[in-house]
Short mmCIF file of C-alpha atoms in Angstrom, two decimals:
data_model
loop_
_atom_site.label_atom_id
_atom_site.label_comp_id
_atom_site.label_asym_id
_atom_site.label_seq_id
_atom_site.Cartn_x
_atom_site.Cartn_y
_atom_site.Cartn_z
CA UNK A 24 30.53 24.98 -14.32
CA UNK A 25 29.83 28.61 -13.49
CA UNK A 26 30.43 29.96 -10.00
CA UNK A 27 27.91 32.37 -8.44
CA UNK A 28 27.68 34.43 -5.25
CA UNK A 29 24.73 33.65 -2.98
CA UNK A 30 23.50 35.05 0.33
CA UNK A 31 22.96 32.05 2.61
CA UNK A 32 21.44 34.33 5.22
CA UNK A 33 21.72 37.94 6.29
CA UNK A 34 25.38 39.02 6.00
CA UNK A 35 26.48 35.51 5.00
CA UNK A 36 28.15 35.36 1.59
CA UNK A 37 28.95 32.04 -0.06
CA UNK A 38 29.46 30.54 -3.53
CA UNK A 39 27.54 27.92 -5.46
CA UNK A 40 28.22 26.07 -8.70
CA UNK A 41 25.80 26.45 -11.58
CA UNK A 42 25.48 24.25 -14.68
CA UNK A 43 26.92 25.62 -17.90
CA UNK A 44 24.61 24.23 -20.61
CA UNK A 45 25.35 24.18 -24.36
CA UNK A 46 24.38 27.17 -26.48
CA UNK A 47 21.39 27.34 -28.76
CA UNK A 48 21.86 28.75 -32.25
CA UNK A 49 21.19 32.38 -31.26
CA UNK A 50 23.02 32.54 -27.94
CA UNK A 51 26.49 33.60 -26.79
CA UNK A 52 28.53 32.58 -23.76
CA UNK A 53 30.14 35.36 -21.75
CA UNK A 54 33.03 35.16 -19.29
CA UNK A 55 32.57 37.85 -16.67
CA UNK A 56 35.37 40.40 -16.31
CA UNK A 57 33.89 42.80 -13.76
CA UNK A 58 30.77 43.00 -11.62
CA UNK A 59 29.81 46.03 -9.55
CA UNK A 60 28.07 45.76 -6.21
CA UNK A 61 25.00 47.93 -5.69
CA UNK A 62 25.23 49.74 -2.36
CA UNK A 63 21.46 50.22 -2.41
CA UNK A 64 19.08 47.46 -3.53
CA UNK A 65 21.65 44.69 -3.37
CA UNK A 66 22.70 45.57 0.15
CA UNK A 67 19.08 45.28 1.30
CA UNK A 68 19.27 41.61 0.30
CA UNK A 69 22.64 41.22 2.02
CA UNK A 70 21.40 42.87 5.24
CA UNK A 71 18.01 41.15 5.24
CA UNK A 72 15.77 44.21 4.95
CA UNK A 73 14.52 43.66 1.39
CA UNK A 74 10.74 43.32 1.28
CA UNK A 75 10.92 40.26 -1.01
CA UNK A 76 12.56 38.36 1.85
CA UNK A 77 9.54 38.94 4.09
CA UNK A 78 6.46 39.31 1.89
CA UNK A 79 5.02 37.79 -1.27
CA UNK A 80 4.78 39.98 -4.39
CA UNK A 81 1.44 39.42 -6.12
CA UNK A 82 2.42 40.40 -9.66
CA UNK A 83 -1.13 40.29 -11.01
CA UNK A 84 -2.50 42.76 -8.46
CA UNK A 85 0.86 44.52 -7.88
CA UNK A 86 0.59 44.13 -4.12
CA UNK A 87 2.94 42.88 -1.42
CA UNK A 88 1.06 40.36 0.71
CA UNK A 89 2.05 38.92 4.05
CA UNK A 90 2.51 35.20 3.53
CA UNK A 91 4.23 32.20 5.02
CA UNK A 92 6.35 31.88 1.88
CA UNK A 93 7.97 35.15 0.77
CA UNK A 94 8.87 35.74 -2.86
CA UNK A 95 12.64 35.43 -2.36
CA UNK A 96 13.68 33.67 0.83
CA UNK A 97 17.25 32.80 1.78
CA UNK A 98 19.42 31.30 0.40
CA UNK A 99 19.31 33.99 -2.24
CA UNK A 100 21.20 33.96 -5.54
CA UNK A 101 21.01 35.89 -8.76
CA UNK A 102 21.89 39.31 -7.37
CA UNK A 103 24.20 41.65 -9.20
CA UNK A 104 23.22 43.94 -12.07
CA UNK A 105 26.43 45.75 -13.04
CA UNK A 106 28.34 43.25 -15.20
CA UNK A 107 30.93 43.38 -17.98
CA UNK A 108 32.16 40.30 -19.83
CA UNK A 109 33.96 38.90 -22.86
CA UNK A 110 32.15 36.78 -25.43
CA UNK A 111 34.00 33.44 -25.50
CA UNK A 112 31.60 31.32 -27.59
CA UNK A 113 28.81 32.00 -30.08
CA UNK A 114 25.94 29.94 -31.41
CA UNK A 115 26.02 28.70 -35.00
CA UNK A 116 23.54 31.29 -36.30
CA UNK A 117 24.88 34.33 -34.40
CA UNK A 118 25.85 37.11 -36.85
CA UNK A 119 25.75 40.38 -34.88
CA UNK A 120 28.42 39.61 -32.32
CA UNK A 121 31.75 37.77 -32.39
CA UNK A 122 34.14 36.06 -30.01
CA UNK A 123 36.26 38.58 -28.15
CA UNK A 124 33.60 41.30 -28.09
CA UNK A 125 33.20 43.01 -24.70
CA UNK A 126 29.59 43.39 -23.62
CA UNK A 127 27.87 44.81 -20.57
CA UNK A 128 24.54 44.04 -18.94
CA UNK A 129 22.80 42.42 -16.03
CA UNK A 130 23.48 38.77 -15.27
CA UNK A 131 24.58 38.57 -11.65
CA UNK A 132 27.82 37.92 -9.81
CA UNK A 133 28.76 34.76 -11.71
CA UNK A 134 31.78 33.67 -13.71
CA UNK A 135 29.98 32.53 -16.87
CA UNK A 136 26.60 33.33 -18.35
CA UNK A 137 24.60 32.74 -21.53
CA UNK A 138 22.98 35.72 -23.28
CA UNK A 139 20.62 35.91 -26.22
CA UNK A 140 22.18 37.46 -29.32
CA UNK A 141 19.52 40.20 -29.36
CA UNK A 142 20.40 41.26 -25.82
CA UNK A 143 24.19 41.07 -26.18
CA UNK A 144 24.37 42.78 -29.58
CA UNK A 145 22.68 45.88 -28.17
CA UNK A 146 25.24 46.09 -25.37
CA UNK A 147 28.63 45.95 -27.05
CA UNK A 148 31.16 48.18 -25.31
CA UNK A 149 32.15 51.31 -27.25
CA UNK A 150 35.72 51.01 -28.51
CA UNK A 151 36.91 54.11 -26.63
CA UNK A 152 35.46 53.10 -23.25
CA UNK A 153 37.57 51.42 -20.57
CA UNK A 154 36.00 47.95 -20.00
CA UNK A 155 35.43 48.40 -16.27
CA UNK A 156 33.22 51.43 -16.98
CA UNK A 157 30.65 49.12 -18.55
CA UNK A 158 29.44 48.37 -15.01
CA UNK A 159 27.50 51.64 -15.13
CA UNK A 160 25.12 50.32 -17.81
CA UNK A 161 22.36 49.76 -15.26
CA UNK A 162 23.11 52.07 -12.37
CA UNK A 163 23.71 54.95 -14.78
CA UNK A 164 20.22 54.68 -16.28
CA UNK A 165 18.77 54.59 -12.75
CA UNK A 166 20.29 58.03 -12.23
CA UNK A 167 19.26 59.23 -15.69
CA UNK A 168 15.69 58.06 -15.10
CA UNK A 169 15.64 60.19 -11.94
CA UNK A 170 16.80 63.18 -13.98
CA UNK A 171 14.03 62.57 -16.53
CA UNK A 172 11.50 62.40 -13.69
CA UNK A 173 12.90 65.60 -12.18
CA UNK A 174 12.17 67.62 -15.34
CA UNK A 175 15.00 70.06 -14.67
CA UNK A 176 15.02 73.39 -16.50
CA UNK A 177 18.16 75.39 -17.21
CA UNK A 178 18.98 77.87 -14.45
CA UNK A 179 17.04 76.04 -11.75
CA UNK A 180 18.20 75.14 -8.26
CA UNK A 181 18.47 71.38 -7.77
CA UNK A 182 19.18 69.72 -4.43
CA UNK A 183 20.60 66.18 -4.45
CA UNK A 184 20.26 64.36 -1.13
CA UNK A 185 22.75 61.50 -0.91
CA UNK A 186 26.03 61.47 -2.82
CA UNK A 187 26.65 57.76 -3.09
CA UNK A 188 27.26 56.32 -6.55
CA UNK A 189 23.81 57.12 -7.94
CA UNK A 190 23.74 60.51 -6.24
CA UNK A 191 27.11 61.40 -7.75
CA UNK A 192 25.82 60.51 -11.23
CA UNK A 193 22.59 62.44 -10.61
CA UNK A 194 24.60 65.49 -9.54
CA UNK A 195 26.78 65.33 -12.66
CA UNK A 196 23.73 65.04 -14.90
CA UNK A 197 21.87 67.84 -13.10
CA UNK A 198 24.89 70.15 -13.39
CA UNK A 199 25.20 69.40 -17.09
CA UNK A 200 21.51 70.18 -17.47
CA UNK A 201 22.29 73.79 -16.56
CA UNK A 202 21.24 73.67 -12.92
CA UNK A 203 22.78 75.14 -9.80
CA UNK A 204 23.33 72.03 -7.71
CA UNK A 205 23.26 71.66 -3.93
CA UNK A 206 24.74 68.37 -2.74
CA UNK A 207 23.79 66.99 0.67
CA UNK A 208 25.67 64.18 2.42
CA UNK A 209 27.09 63.56 5.91
CA UNK A 210 30.25 61.94 4.50
CA UNK A 211 32.89 64.59 3.87
CA UNK A 212 34.77 62.60 1.21
CA UNK A 213 31.64 62.34 -0.92
CA UNK A 214 31.04 66.08 -0.74
CA UNK A 215 34.69 66.68 -1.60
CA UNK A 216 34.60 64.35 -4.61
CA UNK A 217 31.44 65.95 -6.00
CA UNK A 218 33.04 69.38 -5.63
CA UNK A 219 36.27 68.17 -7.24
CA UNK A 220 34.35 66.77 -10.22
CA UNK A 221 32.45 70.05 -10.61
CA UNK A 222 29.12 68.33 -9.96
CA UNK A 223 27.90 70.56 -7.14
CA UNK A 224 28.02 74.29 -6.47
CA UNK A 225 27.33 74.02 -2.76
CA UNK A 226 28.03 71.08 -0.45
CA UNK A 227 25.98 70.70 2.72
CA UNK A 228 26.67 68.40 5.67
CA UNK A 229 23.39 67.68 7.54
CA UNK A 230 25.36 67.20 10.75
CA UNK A 231 26.16 70.92 10.67
CA UNK A 232 22.60 72.19 10.53
CA UNK A 233 19.45 71.86 8.46
CA UNK A 234 20.24 71.62 4.73
CA UNK A 235 16.71 72.78 3.95
CA UNK A 236 17.14 75.97 5.94
CA UNK A 237 20.54 76.61 4.32
CA UNK A 238 19.08 76.06 0.83
CA UNK A 239 16.22 78.42 1.57
CA UNK A 240 18.68 81.03 2.83
CA UNK A 241 20.91 80.69 -0.23
CA UNK A 242 17.95 81.05 -2.62
CA UNK A 243 16.36 84.09 -0.95
CA UNK A 244 13.64 81.92 0.56
CA UNK A 245 12.63 80.26 -2.70
CA UNK A 246 14.10 76.81 -2.05
CA UNK A 247 15.07 74.16 -4.58
CA UNK A 248 13.06 74.05 -7.78
CA UNK A 249 13.41 70.30 -7.55
CA UNK A 250 14.98 68.01 -4.95
CA UNK A 251 16.14 64.48 -5.70
CA UNK A 252 16.44 62.12 -2.73
CA UNK A 253 18.82 59.28 -3.52
CA UNK A 254 19.95 57.88 -0.17
CA UNK A 255 16.82 55.93 0.81
CA UNK A 256 16.80 57.67 4.20
CA UNK A 257 13.45 58.78 5.64
CA UNK A 258 14.93 61.79 7.47
CA UNK A 259 16.65 62.80 4.21
CA UNK A 260 13.36 62.52 2.31
CA UNK A 261 11.69 64.75 4.89
CA UNK A 262 14.52 67.27 4.64
CA UNK A 263 14.28 67.18 0.84
CA UNK A 264 10.59 68.04 1.12
CA UNK A 265 11.46 70.92 3.48
CA UNK A 266 14.09 72.21 1.06
CA UNK A 267 11.77 72.38 -1.95
CA UNK A 268 9.92 75.41 -3.24
CA UNK A 269 6.14 75.82 -2.96
CA UNK A 270 4.20 73.54 -5.32
CA UNK A 271 7.41 72.01 -6.64
CA UNK A 272 8.74 68.50 -7.05
CA UNK A 273 10.64 65.99 -4.94
CA UNK A 274 11.86 62.89 -6.75
CA UNK A 275 12.16 59.88 -4.44
CA UNK A 276 14.88 57.81 -6.09
CA UNK A 277 16.08 55.89 -3.03
CA UNK A 278 14.91 52.38 -2.04
CA UNK A 279 13.31 52.99 1.35
CA UNK A 280 13.30 50.23 3.94
CA UNK A 281 10.82 49.60 6.74
CA UNK A 282 8.45 52.14 8.26
CA UNK A 283 8.45 55.83 7.40
CA UNK A 284 9.84 57.10 10.67
CA UNK A 285 10.84 60.78 10.68
CA UNK A 286 8.67 61.55 7.67
CA UNK A 287 6.13 64.15 8.79
CA UNK A 288 3.64 64.59 5.97
CA UNK A 289 1.50 67.05 7.93
CA UNK A 290 4.27 69.63 7.89
CA UNK A 291 5.96 71.11 4.78
CA UNK A 292 4.66 68.39 2.46
CA UNK A 293 1.06 69.40 3.20
CA UNK A 294 1.52 73.14 3.61
CA UNK A 295 3.71 73.64 0.54
CA UNK A 296 1.77 71.37 -1.83
CA UNK A 297 4.84 69.30 -2.65
CA UNK A 298 4.60 66.92 -5.59
CA UNK A 299 6.30 63.69 -4.47
CA UNK A 300 7.33 61.53 -7.45
CA UNK A 301 8.58 57.95 -7.31
CA UNK A 302 11.38 57.19 -9.75
CA UNK A 303 11.95 53.49 -10.41
CA UNK A 304 14.03 51.93 -13.17
CA UNK A 305 11.46 49.33 -14.29
CA UNK A 306 9.89 52.00 -16.49
CA UNK A 307 10.05 55.63 -17.53
CA UNK A 308 7.48 58.38 -17.08
CA UNK A 309 4.58 57.36 -19.37
CA UNK A 310 4.74 60.73 -21.13
CA UNK A 311 8.29 59.86 -22.26
CA UNK A 312 7.64 56.24 -23.17
CA UNK A 313 7.51 56.77 -26.94
CA UNK A 314 10.97 58.42 -26.98
CA UNK A 315 12.84 56.83 -24.07
CA UNK A 316 13.42 53.17 -23.32
CA UNK A 317 16.08 51.18 -21.46
CA UNK A 318 18.39 50.85 -24.47
CA UNK A 319 18.34 54.59 -25.13
CA UNK A 320 19.17 55.29 -21.49
CA UNK A 321 22.03 52.78 -21.55
CA UNK A 322 23.48 54.19 -24.76
CA UNK A 323 23.16 57.72 -23.42
CA UNK A 324 25.18 56.85 -20.33
CA UNK A 325 27.84 55.10 -22.40
CA UNK A 326 28.03 57.96 -24.93
CA UNK A 327 28.27 60.50 -22.12
CA UNK A 328 31.22 58.61 -20.66
CA UNK A 329 33.01 58.41 -24.00
CA UNK A 330 32.44 62.11 -24.74
CA UNK A 331 33.46 63.25 -21.25
CA UNK A 332 30.07 64.63 -20.26
CA UNK A 333 30.14 62.10 -17.42
CA UNK A 334 33.30 61.26 -15.46
CA UNK A 335 32.50 58.06 -13.60
CA UNK A 336 35.93 56.43 -13.19
CA UNK A 337 36.61 58.32 -9.91
CA UNK A 338 33.46 56.74 -8.42
CA UNK A 339 35.15 53.32 -8.44
CA UNK A 340 37.01 53.29 -5.13
CA UNK A 341 37.74 49.57 -4.75
CA UNK A 342 38.43 46.68 -7.14
CA UNK A 343 38.41 43.41 -5.17
CA UNK A 344 38.97 39.84 -6.40
CA UNK A 345 35.79 37.84 -6.93
CA UNK A 346 36.91 35.21 -4.43
CA UNK A 347 37.04 37.90 -1.73
CA UNK A 348 33.41 38.90 -2.24
CA UNK A 349 32.52 38.45 1.43
CA UNK A 350 35.07 41.14 2.35
CA UNK A 351 33.72 43.43 -0.38
CA UNK A 352 30.19 43.25 1.01
CA UNK A 353 31.44 43.68 4.57
CA UNK A 354 33.35 46.80 3.56
CA UNK A 355 30.28 48.42 2.00
CA UNK A 356 28.16 47.44 5.00
CA UNK A 357 30.47 48.64 7.76
CA UNK A 358 32.61 51.40 6.22
CA UNK A 359 30.46 53.58 3.94
CA UNK A 360 32.79 56.52 4.53
CA UNK A 361 35.57 54.60 2.75
CA UNK A 362 33.75 53.39 -0.34
CA UNK A 363 31.64 54.41 -3.28
CA UNK A 364 31.56 51.85 -6.09
CA UNK A 365 33.06 48.47 -5.23
CA UNK A 366 33.82 46.24 -8.21
CA UNK A 367 34.56 42.51 -8.22
CA UNK A 368 37.44 41.50 -10.51
CA UNK A 369 37.12 38.05 -12.13
CA UNK A 370 40.55 37.96 -13.77
CA UNK A 371 41.97 35.35 -11.39
CA UNK A 372 38.96 33.03 -11.29
#
């Protein structure tokens, strides 16, 4: 049997057993080594704010509809999309992967999982990469997709609002794109880490005054050529709009919850002709679709880690045993100033 984390209700973590069926000829069985917890989308399911818990997603019409039966009610399983595992069994016709290979991907917080050979063979860990760093195979492309949507040019001013895990990766990528990077976050340790890693040129704490006004002052009134809002905070999105130059771009990369309080679209958004772009990992900008797909983004993130272009190991602040998952979620929920990436360790399961 495989063991999986479920949310029985808001802020209630439990475990359930799952069947472990035999392999077909082109499948492999993976024993999970590590699984990262998303402090964004996944925590909306943990806290109970995720829209799928309250509305029905009409996939044909691409609309959320109020309904008696939401798309994903509690109890809720299957969450987790930052996994690394070891191949422990292969189907009789599998040729592109072998037992003992370390693979990464998205299969949820569970001890065992079956993957198709096609999927697993495209996600074999590079030999020079520490296994735990495979957890960034999904969250890294989320950040990279935001960078692609931002269309940064060398020498530009880029403001990154929110220096959680994705924001830290966005800042590193923006800096390596040749930008001058302003990092905005109310948590001092996150600003300090980004500065230590060389990801930001200027760190701004919104509790100490308007970041937008500081960015305008530091750019002789021009503002950011592009702002990337990663935190999912409505006030931060509004401040990102305020910080951005006339007729320029704001990339909304965060997963916003509830109503748009503190977002005043009649102010700078309207008067400065701001282009507000949604960045979402389910697809890339259509103009890039021929050249960029999910596999290319994944391989880029992995190659950047191996080559040293990205330094993501310092983002992992906690490694917690799988059996203590409830404490891991509680820590992210209640003590954001203490954590960035929290990883579940399956070695003792």
